[in-house]
């Protein structure tokens, strides 16, 4: 459904924006002080031009290399092992899901792979998903929608204000069309498409952490494949292989960053970036699942995510009380890059009700929070259609 907020993060220096060499600042100011010498006066326009040029040499490197803000990245549809086997459910089935998860991050890792000292956070996510099984061209067509909420607690990211803008995350609508649903051969293939709508809470570009994107649409096509292994050997009866692969394509975001009086800046002012560009994100999950009976399973899996670089562009620093602004170089804010292990299970509590879970751990992460341990619970209530009378 969406990426845990902790994984969808921007990065910055642990010390915030580094201090400027006082000598460089003095040189710039002294140079400006000589413009009214006997050799001739500069016009106000020329004075400002020299000031901006000289200051840009200082600010362009210092300010442009850091970004004390974190934006969400929509890229995690929350697909469980065995979900594509659900293509064999009867047409007309309606399912109501309720998800709730907690994850503890023991570090925030910047885009260079450096863990910030004493960084940590707890991520809380809950969302409702509704699912309906329709039919198109004599094949199952599944229509779904998600309404997610999230927040973070116990946040410490050195160099930031540690403020969290939690609440409604970008809602999602998605479709899955099944190409193969052969319960006899035990093979299922489905193609899904997730559309993330930028209707989450208002993005706060002054908060250290946001659970929503800065008004980005994301489209995530996904392929799901499930193969029963029992046909290859009697000893493999009840075992299944699940593969889920997707790519997420993001539109540009608006105003991802604003910092008043950035640490280390020699003059008071406001640092802003007008646009967030994000490259495609990719994710692959593979599971080995033991499914001895309907709705009952246990699975182990591995997940690799990469790409999704978030880059702040159109940056500028506006010095307080002065006209004009100093252009800033583009800054790398974050990326979707991690290796994660999963243990998943599902237990039926009734013929129409099941509880599932996912315990996960990040073996490595770059460009976001590294989740040391996470637990998610999923409740599913099935409303099966009344069998047609013959």
mmCIF file of C-alpha atoms in Angstrom:
data_model
loop_
_atom_site.group_PDB
_atom_site.id
_atom_site.type_symbol
_atom_site.label_atom_id
_atom_site.label_comp_id
_atom_site.label_asym_id
_atom_site.label_seq_id
_atom_site.Cartn_x
_atom_site.Cartn_y
_atom_site.Cartn_z
ATOM 1 C CA UNK A 1 0.000 0.000 0.000
ATOM 2 C CA UNK A 2 2.655 2.527 0.922
ATOM 3 C CA UNK A 3 6.005 2.481 2.115
ATOM 4 C CA UNK A 4 6.527 2.604 5.816
ATOM 5 C CA UNK A 5 7.211 6.245 6.396
ATOM 6 C CA UNK A 6 10.619 5.424 7.796
ATOM 7 C CA UNK A 7 11.778 3.923 4.530
ATOM 8 C CA UNK A 8 10.633 6.803 2.401
ATOM 9 C CA UNK A 9 12.951 9.423 3.732
ATOM 10 C CA UNK A 10 15.219 12.231 2.759
ATOM 11 C CA UNK A 11 18.717 12.560 4.090
ATOM 12 C CA UNK A 12 20.959 15.232 5.514
ATOM 13 C CA UNK A 13 24.150 15.758 7.464
ATOM 14 C CA UNK A 14 24.120 14.682 11.136
ATOM 15 C CA UNK A 15 25.250 18.127 12.128
ATOM 16 C CA UNK A 16 22.831 19.976 9.885
ATOM 17 C CA UNK A 17 24.390 22.513 7.553
ATOM 18 C CA UNK A 18 28.123 22.818 8.343
ATOM 19 C CA UNK A 19 29.519 26.094 9.568
ATOM 20 C CA UNK A 20 31.014 28.514 7.080
ATOM 21 C CA UNK A 21 34.674 29.441 7.309
ATOM 22 C CA UNK A 22 34.665 32.825 9.032
ATOM 23 C CA UNK A 23 37.605 33.986 6.903
ATOM 24 C CA UNK A 24 35.649 33.443 3.699
ATOM 25 C CA UNK A 25 32.764 35.454 5.069
ATOM 26 C CA UNK A 26 35.039 38.277 6.128
ATOM 27 C CA UNK A 27 36.600 38.406 2.675
ATOM 28 C CA UNK A 28 33.213 38.742 1.029
ATOM 29 C CA UNK A 29 32.077 41.470 3.400
ATOM 30 C CA UNK A 30 35.369 43.349 3.153
ATOM 31 C CA UNK A 31 35.180 43.292 -0.622
ATOM 32 C CA UNK A 32 31.735 44.819 -0.472
ATOM 33 C CA UNK A 33 32.954 47.475 1.944
ATOM 34 C CA UNK A 34 35.432 48.825 -0.611
ATOM 35 C CA UNK A 35 32.834 49.478 -3.293
ATOM 36 C CA UNK A 36 32.333 53.052 -2.055
ATOM 37 C CA UNK A 37 36.052 53.929 -2.231
ATOM 38 C CA UNK A 38 37.445 56.929 -4.073
ATOM 39 C CA UNK A 39 38.039 54.740 -7.099
ATOM 40 C CA UNK A 40 34.331 55.014 -7.844
ATOM 41 C CA UNK A 41 30.898 54.111 -6.600
ATOM 42 C CA UNK A 42 28.951 51.123 -7.792
ATOM 43 C CA UNK A 43 25.278 51.387 -8.435
ATOM 44 C CA UNK A 44 22.941 49.575 -6.011
ATOM 45 C CA UNK A 45 22.312 47.026 -8.719
ATOM 46 C CA UNK A 46 26.015 46.341 -9.244
ATOM 47 C CA UNK A 47 26.605 46.177 -5.483
ATOM 48 C CA UNK A 48 23.880 43.565 -5.134
ATOM 49 C CA UNK A 49 25.280 41.597 -8.072
ATOM 50 C CA UNK A 50 28.757 41.448 -6.501
ATOM 51 C CA UNK A 51 27.279 40.537 -3.116
ATOM 52 C CA UNK A 52 25.222 37.694 -4.560
ATOM 53 C CA UNK A 53 28.127 36.404 -6.632
ATOM 54 C CA UNK A 54 30.510 36.400 -3.683
ATOM 55 C CA UNK A 55 27.975 34.933 -1.286
ATOM 56 C CA UNK A 56 27.009 32.268 -3.791
ATOM 57 C CA UNK A 57 30.557 30.960 -3.677
ATOM 58 C CA UNK A 58 30.084 30.445 0.063
ATOM 59 C CA UNK A 59 26.456 29.340 0.242
ATOM 60 C CA UNK A 60 26.378 27.278 -2.935
ATOM 61 C CA UNK A 61 28.630 24.586 -1.480
ATOM 62 C CA UNK A 62 27.710 24.895 2.166
ATOM 63 C CA UNK A 63 23.933 25.036 2.087
ATOM 64 C CA UNK A 64 23.309 22.996 -1.021
ATOM 65 C CA UNK A 65 24.828 19.814 0.394
ATOM 66 C CA UNK A 66 22.323 19.218 3.204
ATOM 67 C CA UNK A 67 18.572 19.038 3.667
ATOM 68 C CA UNK A 68 16.974 18.747 7.123
ATOM 69 C CA UNK A 69 13.598 17.342 5.961
ATOM 70 C CA UNK A 70 12.057 13.958 5.202
ATOM 71 C CA UNK A 71 9.282 13.352 2.704
ATOM 72 C CA UNK A 72 7.315 10.167 2.156
ATOM 73 C CA UNK A 73 7.867 7.997 -0.923
ATOM 74 C CA UNK A 74 4.895 5.977 -2.183
ATOM 75 C CA UNK A 75 6.191 2.585 -3.295
ATOM 76 C CA UNK A 76 5.023 -0.257 -1.006
ATOM 77 C CA UNK A 77 1.697 -1.942 -1.940
ATOM 78 C CA UNK A 78 1.865 -4.228 1.153
ATOM 79 C CA UNK A 79 1.406 -7.448 -0.843
ATOM 80 C CA UNK A 80 1.600 -10.607 1.281
ATOM 81 C CA UNK A 81 2.773 -14.076 0.326
ATOM 82 C CA UNK A 82 -0.123 -15.940 -1.239
ATOM 83 C CA UNK A 83 -2.179 -12.855 -2.087
ATOM 84 C CA UNK A 84 -2.196 -13.672 -5.806
ATOM 85 C CA UNK A 85 -3.543 -17.136 -5.037
ATOM 86 C CA UNK A 86 -6.680 -15.268 -4.052
ATOM 87 C CA UNK A 87 -7.465 -15.038 -7.761
ATOM 88 C CA UNK A 88 -9.384 -18.299 -7.329
ATOM 89 C CA UNK A 89 -11.936 -16.729 -4.970
ATOM 90 C CA UNK A 90 -15.427 -16.590 -6.486
ATOM 91 C CA UNK A 91 -16.572 -13.554 -8.452
ATOM 92 C CA UNK A 92 -18.613 -11.296 -6.209
ATOM 93 C CA UNK A 93 -16.402 -11.798 -3.133
ATOM 94 C CA UNK A 94 -15.928 -8.714 -0.966
ATOM 95 C CA UNK A 95 -13.113 -8.472 1.611
ATOM 96 C CA UNK A 96 -12.571 -5.844 4.306
ATOM 97 C CA UNK A 97 -8.958 -5.645 5.552
ATOM 98 C CA UNK A 98 -7.601 -3.786 8.541
ATOM 99 C CA UNK A 99 -3.824 -3.378 8.874
ATOM 100 C CA UNK A 100 -1.828 -2.142 11.845
ATOM 101 C CA UNK A 101 1.963 -2.048 12.151
ATOM 102 C CA UNK A 102 4.784 -0.911 14.394
ATOM 103 C CA UNK A 103 8.458 -0.652 13.444
ATOM 104 C CA UNK A 104 11.491 0.434 15.440
ATOM 105 C CA UNK A 105 14.364 2.004 13.534
ATOM 106 C CA UNK A 106 17.756 1.830 15.232
ATOM 107 C CA UNK A 107 19.410 4.237 12.792
ATOM 108 C CA UNK A 108 18.872 6.792 10.085
ATOM 109 C CA UNK A 109 21.257 6.066 7.209
ATOM 110 C CA UNK A 110 22.091 8.878 4.805
ATOM 111 C CA UNK A 111 22.425 8.395 1.009
ATOM 112 C CA UNK A 112 26.148 7.711 1.339
ATOM 113 C CA UNK A 113 25.527 4.778 3.696
ATOM 114 C CA UNK A 114 26.522 6.601 6.884
ATOM 115 C CA UNK A 115 24.364 5.954 9.960
ATOM 116 C CA UNK A 116 23.736 9.182 11.865
ATOM 117 C CA UNK A 117 24.845 8.888 15.514
ATOM 118 C CA UNK A 118 22.080 8.197 18.046
ATOM 119 C CA UNK A 119 19.366 8.403 15.367
ATOM 120 C CA UNK A 120 16.183 6.393 15.897
ATOM 121 C CA UNK A 121 12.397 6.430 15.481
ATOM 122 C CA UNK A 122 9.240 4.385 15.946
ATOM 123 C CA UNK A 123 6.811 4.195 13.027
ATOM 124 C CA UNK A 124 3.086 3.486 13.458
ATOM 125 C CA UNK A 125 0.874 2.710 10.462
ATOM 126 C CA UNK A 126 -2.765 1.699 10.180
ATOM 127 C CA UNK A 127 -4.986 1.490 7.142
ATOM 128 C CA UNK A 128 -8.205 0.046 5.827
ATOM 129 C CA UNK A 129 -8.390 -1.786 2.507
ATOM 130 C CA UNK A 130 -11.570 -2.833 0.717
ATOM 131 C CA UNK A 131 -11.500 -5.433 -2.065
ATOM 132 C CA UNK A 132 -14.092 -6.577 -4.574
ATOM 133 C CA UNK A 133 -13.782 -9.429 -7.079
ATOM 134 C CA UNK A 134 -15.379 -8.564 -10.418
ATOM 135 C CA UNK A 135 -14.959 -10.106 -13.869
ATOM 136 C CA UNK A 136 -13.736 -8.832 -17.218
ATOM 137 C CA UNK A 137 -13.407 -10.901 -20.402
ATOM 138 C CA UNK A 138 -14.119 -14.046 -18.382
ATOM 139 C CA UNK A 139 -11.191 -13.420 -16.054
ATOM 140 C CA UNK A 140 -11.085 -12.083 -12.467
ATOM 141 C CA UNK A 141 -10.682 -8.335 -12.075
ATOM 142 C CA UNK A 142 -10.042 -7.221 -8.489
ATOM 143 C CA UNK A 143 -10.861 -3.617 -7.508
ATOM 144 C CA UNK A 144 -9.335 -2.220 -4.310
ATOM 145 C CA UNK A 145 -8.889 1.003 -2.349
ATOM 146 C CA UNK A 146 -6.758 1.920 0.687
ATOM 147 C CA UNK A 147 -7.112 4.674 3.294
ATOM 148 C CA UNK A 148 -3.857 4.902 5.322
ATOM 149 C CA UNK A 149 -2.715 6.861 8.374
ATOM 150 C CA UNK A 150 0.752 7.030 9.929
ATOM 151 C CA UNK A 151 2.935 8.849 12.433
ATOM 152 C CA UNK A 152 6.345 8.559 14.087
ATOM 153 C CA UNK A 153 7.302 8.771 17.759
ATOM 154 C CA UNK A 154 10.597 8.886 19.683
ATOM 155 C CA UNK A 155 12.238 10.544 16.678
ATOM 156 C CA UNK A 156 15.840 11.679 16.847
ATOM 157 C CA UNK A 157 17.575 12.817 13.668
ATOM 158 C CA UNK A 158 20.661 14.912 14.501
ATOM 159 C CA UNK A 159 20.673 18.286 12.794
ATOM 160 C CA UNK A 160 16.872 18.605 12.544
ATOM 161 C CA UNK A 161 14.012 19.893 14.688
ATOM 162 C CA UNK A 162 12.637 16.296 14.969
ATOM 163 C CA UNK A 163 9.108 17.559 14.272
ATOM 164 C CA UNK A 164 6.687 15.042 12.724
ATOM 165 C CA UNK A 165 3.836 15.870 10.351
ATOM 166 C CA UNK A 166 1.707 12.742 10.854
ATOM 167 C CA UNK A 167 -1.822 11.882 9.819
ATOM 168 C CA UNK A 168 -3.461 10.883 6.558
ATOM 169 C CA UNK A 169 -1.080 9.320 4.039
ATOM 170 C CA UNK A 170 -1.733 9.365 0.279
ATOM 171 C CA UNK A 171 -4.791 7.149 -0.480
ATOM 172 C CA UNK A 172 -4.455 4.380 -3.057
ATOM 173 C CA UNK A 173 -6.756 2.808 -5.641
ATOM 174 C CA UNK A 174 -5.648 -0.344 -7.449
ATOM 175 C CA UNK A 175 -6.738 -2.991 -9.912
ATOM 176 C CA UNK A 176 -5.521 -6.560 -10.452
ATOM 177 C CA UNK A 177 -6.287 -8.524 -13.584
ATOM 178 C CA UNK A 178 -5.569 -12.246 -13.488
ATOM 179 C CA UNK A 179 -4.062 -13.867 -16.554
ATOM 180 C CA UNK A 180 -3.871 -17.344 -15.000
ATOM 181 C CA UNK A 181 -5.925 -18.773 -12.124
ATOM 182 C CA UNK A 182 -5.411 -22.526 -12.379
ATOM 183 C CA UNK A 183 -6.035 -24.163 -9.012
ATOM 184 C CA UNK A 184 -5.572 -27.635 -10.538
ATOM 185 C CA UNK A 185 -2.075 -26.936 -11.849
ATOM 186 C CA UNK A 186 -1.535 -24.557 -8.883
ATOM 187 C CA UNK A 187 -0.424 -21.576 -10.917
ATOM 188 C CA UNK A 188 -1.561 -17.957 -10.632
ATOM 189 C CA UNK A 189 -0.365 -14.897 -12.550
ATOM 190 C CA UNK A 190 -1.794 -11.432 -12.060
ATOM 191 C CA UNK A 191 -0.982 -7.906 -13.197
ATOM 192 C CA UNK A 192 -1.764 -5.052 -10.807
ATOM 193 C CA UNK A 193 -1.629 -1.283 -10.992
ATOM 194 C CA UNK A 194 -1.557 0.984 -7.938
ATOM 195 C CA UNK A 195 -2.324 4.705 -8.222
ATOM 196 C CA UNK A 196 -1.260 6.807 -5.225
ATOM 197 C CA UNK A 197 -3.276 10.009 -4.983
ATOM 198 C CA UNK A 198 -1.691 13.152 -3.420
ATOM 199 C CA UNK A 199 -4.596 13.681 -1.039
ATOM 200 C CA UNK A 200 -2.780 13.013 2.214
ATOM 201 C CA UNK A 201 -2.303 15.619 4.899
ATOM 202 C CA UNK A 202 -0.768 18.928 3.816
ATOM 203 C CA UNK A 203 2.974 18.582 3.399
ATOM 204 C CA UNK A 204 4.910 20.603 5.992
ATOM 205 C CA UNK A 205 8.268 21.548 4.495
ATOM 206 C CA UNK A 206 9.496 22.833 7.871
ATOM 207 C CA UNK A 207 8.958 19.539 9.728
ATOM 208 C CA UNK A 208 11.780 17.029 9.933
ATOM 209 C CA UNK A 209 9.466 14.134 9.018
ATOM 210 C CA UNK A 210 6.399 13.987 6.778
ATOM 211 C CA UNK A 211 4.182 10.946 6.253
ATOM 212 C CA UNK A 212 2.785 12.383 3.024
ATOM 213 C CA UNK A 213 4.467 13.320 -0.228
ATOM 214 C CA UNK A 214 4.820 16.930 -1.400
ATOM 215 C CA UNK A 215 1.839 16.499 -3.711
ATOM 216 C CA UNK A 216 3.158 13.679 -5.906
ATOM 217 C CA UNK A 217 1.187 11.193 -7.980
ATOM 218 C CA UNK A 218 2.764 7.730 -8.114
ATOM 219 C CA UNK A 219 1.895 4.880 -10.473
ATOM 220 C CA UNK A 220 3.052 1.377 -9.517
ATOM 221 C CA UNK A 221 2.582 -1.492 -11.991
ATOM 222 C CA UNK A 222 3.144 -4.869 -10.338
ATOM 223 C CA UNK A 223 3.449 -8.496 -11.433
ATOM 224 C CA UNK A 224 2.466 -11.335 -9.115
ATOM 225 C CA UNK A 225 3.316 -15.002 -9.716
ATOM 226 C CA UNK A 226 2.499 -18.040 -7.564
ATOM 227 C CA UNK A 227 3.516 -21.613 -8.333
ATOM 228 C CA UNK A 228 2.595 -24.745 -6.369
ATOM 229 C CA UNK A 229 5.585 -27.039 -5.928
ATOM 230 C CA UNK A 230 3.727 -30.224 -5.021
ATOM 231 C CA UNK A 231 3.433 -31.286 -8.647
ATOM 232 C CA UNK A 232 7.198 -31.582 -8.911
ATOM 233 C CA UNK A 233 7.569 -33.988 -5.994
ATOM 234 C CA UNK A 234 5.201 -35.528 -3.393
ATOM 235 C CA UNK A 235 7.580 -34.305 -0.686
ATOM 236 C CA UNK A 236 6.826 -30.706 -1.726
ATOM 237 C CA UNK A 237 3.067 -30.987 -1.253
ATOM 238 C CA UNK A 238 1.676 -27.825 0.338
ATOM 239 C CA UNK A 239 4.700 -25.703 -0.635
ATOM 240 C CA UNK A 240 4.351 -22.651 -2.873
ATOM 241 C CA UNK A 241 6.704 -20.117 -4.418
ATOM 242 C CA UNK A 242 5.532 -16.485 -4.546
ATOM 243 C CA UNK A 243 7.197 -13.723 -6.547
ATOM 244 C CA UNK A 244 6.095 -10.090 -6.481
ATOM 245 C CA UNK A 245 7.880 -7.400 -8.521
ATOM 246 C CA UNK A 246 6.955 -3.776 -9.138
ATOM 247 C CA UNK A 247 8.217 -0.406 -10.292
ATOM 248 C CA UNK A 248 6.992 2.976 -9.036
ATOM 249 C CA UNK A 249 6.975 6.095 -11.214
ATOM 250 C CA UNK A 250 6.664 9.453 -9.460
ATOM 251 C CA UNK A 251 5.641 12.899 -10.627
ATOM 252 C CA UNK A 252 7.485 15.973 -9.354
ATOM 253 C CA UNK A 253 6.624 17.318 -5.916
ATOM 254 C CA UNK A 254 6.116 20.928 -4.805
ATOM 255 C CA UNK A 255 8.204 22.890 -2.287
ATOM 256 C CA UNK A 256 9.813 19.978 -0.418
ATOM 257 C CA UNK A 257 12.079 22.075 1.812
ATOM 258 C CA UNK A 258 12.164 25.403 3.651
ATOM 259 C CA UNK A 259 14.663 26.245 6.389
ATOM 260 C CA UNK A 260 14.682 29.561 8.228
ATOM 261 C CA UNK A 261 18.180 30.680 9.262
ATOM 262 C CA UNK A 262 19.988 27.454 8.275
ATOM 263 C CA UNK A 263 22.662 26.385 10.803
ATOM 264 C CA UNK A 264 26.067 27.686 9.775
ATOM 265 C CA UNK A 265 24.782 30.385 7.431
ATOM 266 C CA UNK A 266 26.761 33.633 7.995
ATOM 267 C CA UNK A 267 23.668 35.761 7.378
ATOM 268 C CA UNK A 268 20.027 35.287 8.429
ATOM 269 C CA UNK A 269 17.672 34.192 5.687
ATOM 270 C CA UNK A 270 15.512 31.429 4.253
ATOM 271 C CA UNK A 271 16.680 28.387 2.281
ATOM 272 C CA UNK A 272 14.041 26.923 -0.047
ATOM 273 C CA UNK A 273 13.791 24.277 -2.752
ATOM 274 C CA UNK A 274 10.822 24.667 -5.075
ATOM 275 C CA UNK A 275 10.689 21.221 -6.687
ATOM 276 C CA UNK A 276 11.245 17.589 -5.731
ATOM 277 C CA UNK A 277 12.109 15.206 -8.547
ATOM 278 C CA UNK A 278 12.124 11.466 -7.900
ATOM 279 C CA UNK A 279 13.505 8.671 -10.038
ATOM 280 C CA UNK A 280 11.635 5.339 -10.391
ATOM 281 C CA UNK A 281 11.640 2.930 -7.436
ATOM 282 C CA UNK A 282 11.932 -0.853 -7.875
ATOM 283 C CA UNK A 283 11.027 -3.653 -5.497
ATOM 284 C CA UNK A 284 11.188 -7.470 -5.681
ATOM 285 C CA UNK A 285 9.909 -9.950 -3.074
ATOM 286 C CA UNK A 286 10.207 -13.734 -3.093
ATOM 287 C CA UNK A 287 8.602 -16.149 -0.613
ATOM 288 C CA UNK A 288 8.648 -19.853 0.119
ATOM 289 C CA UNK A 289 5.257 -20.621 1.654
ATOM 290 C CA UNK A 290 3.768 -23.655 3.364
ATOM 291 C CA UNK A 291 -0.013 -23.660 2.859
ATOM 292 C CA UNK A 292 -1.495 -26.930 4.207
ATOM 293 C CA UNK A 293 -5.141 -25.763 4.091
ATOM 294 C CA UNK A 294 -7.355 -22.854 3.043
ATOM 295 C CA UNK A 295 -6.305 -19.537 4.617
ATOM 296 C CA UNK A 296 -3.612 -21.235 6.757
ATOM 297 C CA UNK A 297 0.028 -20.591 5.855
ATOM 298 C CA UNK A 298 3.519 -19.672 7.037
ATOM 299 C CA UNK A 299 6.151 -18.118 4.760
ATOM 300 C CA UNK A 300 9.702 -16.826 4.792
ATOM 301 C CA UNK A 301 10.817 -14.243 2.270
ATOM 302 C CA UNK A 302 13.401 -11.740 1.170
ATOM 303 C CA UNK A 303 12.763 -8.269 -0.291
ATOM 304 C CA UNK A 304 15.077 -5.929 -2.176
ATOM 305 C CA UNK A 305 14.175 -2.318 -2.950
ATOM 306 C CA UNK A 306 16.315 0.168 -4.890
ATOM 307 C CA UNK A 307 16.113 3.434 -6.816
ATOM 308 C CA UNK A 308 13.709 6.224 -5.921
ATOM 309 C CA UNK A 309 16.313 8.974 -5.520
ATOM 310 C CA UNK A 310 14.638 12.164 -4.303
ATOM 311 C CA UNK A 311 16.386 15.332 -5.470
ATOM 312 C CA UNK A 312 15.604 18.896 -4.417
ATOM 313 C CA UNK A 313 15.863 21.304 -7.347
ATOM 314 C CA UNK A 314 15.384 25.037 -7.968
ATOM 315 C CA UNK A 315 17.001 25.882 -4.645
ATOM 316 C CA UNK A 316 17.712 29.402 -3.472
ATOM 317 C CA UNK A 317 18.819 31.250 -0.345
ATOM 318 C CA UNK A 318 17.160 34.593 0.340
ATOM 319 C CA UNK A 319 19.106 36.860 2.680
ATOM 320 C CA UNK A 320 16.854 38.676 5.135
ATOM 321 C CA UNK A 321 16.299 42.311 4.204
ATOM 322 C CA UNK A 322 17.968 42.087 0.808
ATOM 323 C CA UNK A 323 16.384 41.738 -2.622
ATOM 324 C CA UNK A 324 17.208 38.800 -4.866
ATOM 325 C CA UNK A 325 18.232 35.266 -3.964
ATOM 326 C CA UNK A 326 21.334 33.096 -4.197
ATOM 327 C CA UNK A 327 20.799 30.010 -6.413
ATOM 328 C CA UNK A 328 21.603 26.676 -4.781
ATOM 329 C CA UNK A 329 22.801 23.427 -6.374
ATOM 330 C CA UNK A 330 20.516 20.400 -6.471
ATOM 331 C CA UNK A 331 20.569 18.305 -3.304
ATOM 332 C CA UNK A 332 20.030 14.555 -2.849
ATOM 333 C CA UNK A 333 17.292 14.144 -0.235
ATOM 334 C CA UNK A 334 16.722 10.398 -0.057
ATOM 335 C CA UNK A 335 16.294 7.059 -1.810
ATOM 336 C CA UNK A 336 14.386 3.754 -1.555
ATOM 337 C CA UNK A 337 17.178 1.269 -0.946
ATOM 338 C CA UNK A 338 17.035 -1.638 1.524
ATOM 339 C CA UNK A 339 17.317 -5.396 1.940
ATOM 340 C CA UNK A 340 14.603 -6.838 4.191
ATOM 341 C CA UNK A 341 13.732 -10.259 5.546
ATOM 342 C CA UNK A 342 10.141 -11.376 6.227
ATOM 343 C CA UNK A 343 8.337 -14.030 8.217
ATOM 344 C CA UNK A 344 4.632 -14.066 7.385
ATOM 345 C CA UNK A 345 1.730 -16.195 8.551
ATOM 346 C CA UNK A 346 -2.040 -16.439 8.381
ATOM 347 C CA UNK A 347 -4.495 -18.316 10.590
ATOM 348 C CA UNK A 348 -8.233 -18.692 9.886
ATOM 349 C CA UNK A 349 -10.365 -17.978 12.958
ATOM 350 C CA UNK A 350 -13.604 -18.802 11.115
ATOM 351 C CA UNK A 351 -14.640 -19.724 7.584
ATOM 352 C CA UNK A 352 -14.964 -16.024 6.764
ATOM 353 C CA UNK A 353 -12.366 -14.425 9.045
ATOM 354 C CA UNK A 354 -8.557 -14.673 9.175
ATOM 355 C CA UNK A 355 -5.670 -12.980 10.948
ATOM 356 C CA UNK A 356 -2.294 -12.592 9.266
ATOM 357 C CA UNK A 357 1.039 -11.147 10.342
ATOM 358 C CA UNK A 358 4.376 -9.978 9.003
ATOM 359 C CA UNK A 359 7.552 -9.787 11.109
ATOM 360 C CA UNK A 360 10.357 -7.997 9.261
ATOM 361 C CA UNK A 361 13.952 -6.834 9.710
ATOM 362 C CA UNK A 362 16.207 -4.659 7.562
ATOM 363 C CA UNK A 363 19.581 -6.268 6.956
ATOM 364 C CA UNK A 364 20.729 -3.051 5.303
ATOM 365 C CA UNK A 365 19.255 0.307 4.327
ATOM 366 C CA UNK A 366 20.520 3.432 2.606
ATOM 367 C CA UNK A 367 18.770 6.753 2.332
ATOM 368 C CA UNK A 368 16.256 6.333 5.146
ATOM 369 C CA UNK A 369 15.475 4.691 8.458
ATOM 370 C CA UNK A 370 16.845 1.196 9.021
ATOM 371 C CA UNK A 371 14.060 -0.873 10.586
ATOM 372 C CA UNK A 372 15.631 -3.150 13.171
ATOM 373 C CA UNK A 373 12.324 -4.897 13.884
ATOM 374 C CA UNK A 374 8.797 -4.445 12.623
ATOM 375 C CA UNK A 375 5.500 -6.232 13.192
ATOM 376 C CA UNK A 376 2.299 -5.905 11.189
ATOM 377 C CA UNK A 377 -1.092 -7.516 11.839
ATOM 378 C CA UNK A 378 -3.737 -7.894 9.127
ATOM 379 C CA UNK A 379 -7.378 -8.761 9.826
ATOM 380 C CA UNK A 380 -9.513 -9.993 6.931
ATOM 381 C CA UNK A 381 -13.301 -10.393 6.880
ATOM 382 C CA UNK A 382 -14.628 -12.283 3.823
ATOM 383 C CA UNK A 383 -18.102 -11.743 2.403
ATOM 384 C CA UNK A 384 -18.554 -14.604 -0.047
ATOM 385 C CA UNK A 385 -21.333 -14.485 -2.645
ATOM 386 C CA UNK A 386 -24.347 -16.730 -2.247
ATOM 387 C CA UNK A 387 -23.940 -19.767 -4.522
ATOM 388 C CA UNK A 388 -26.192 -19.589 -7.537
ATOM 389 C CA UNK A 389 -28.991 -22.136 -7.605
ATOM 390 C CA UNK A 390 -28.809 -24.620 -10.448
#
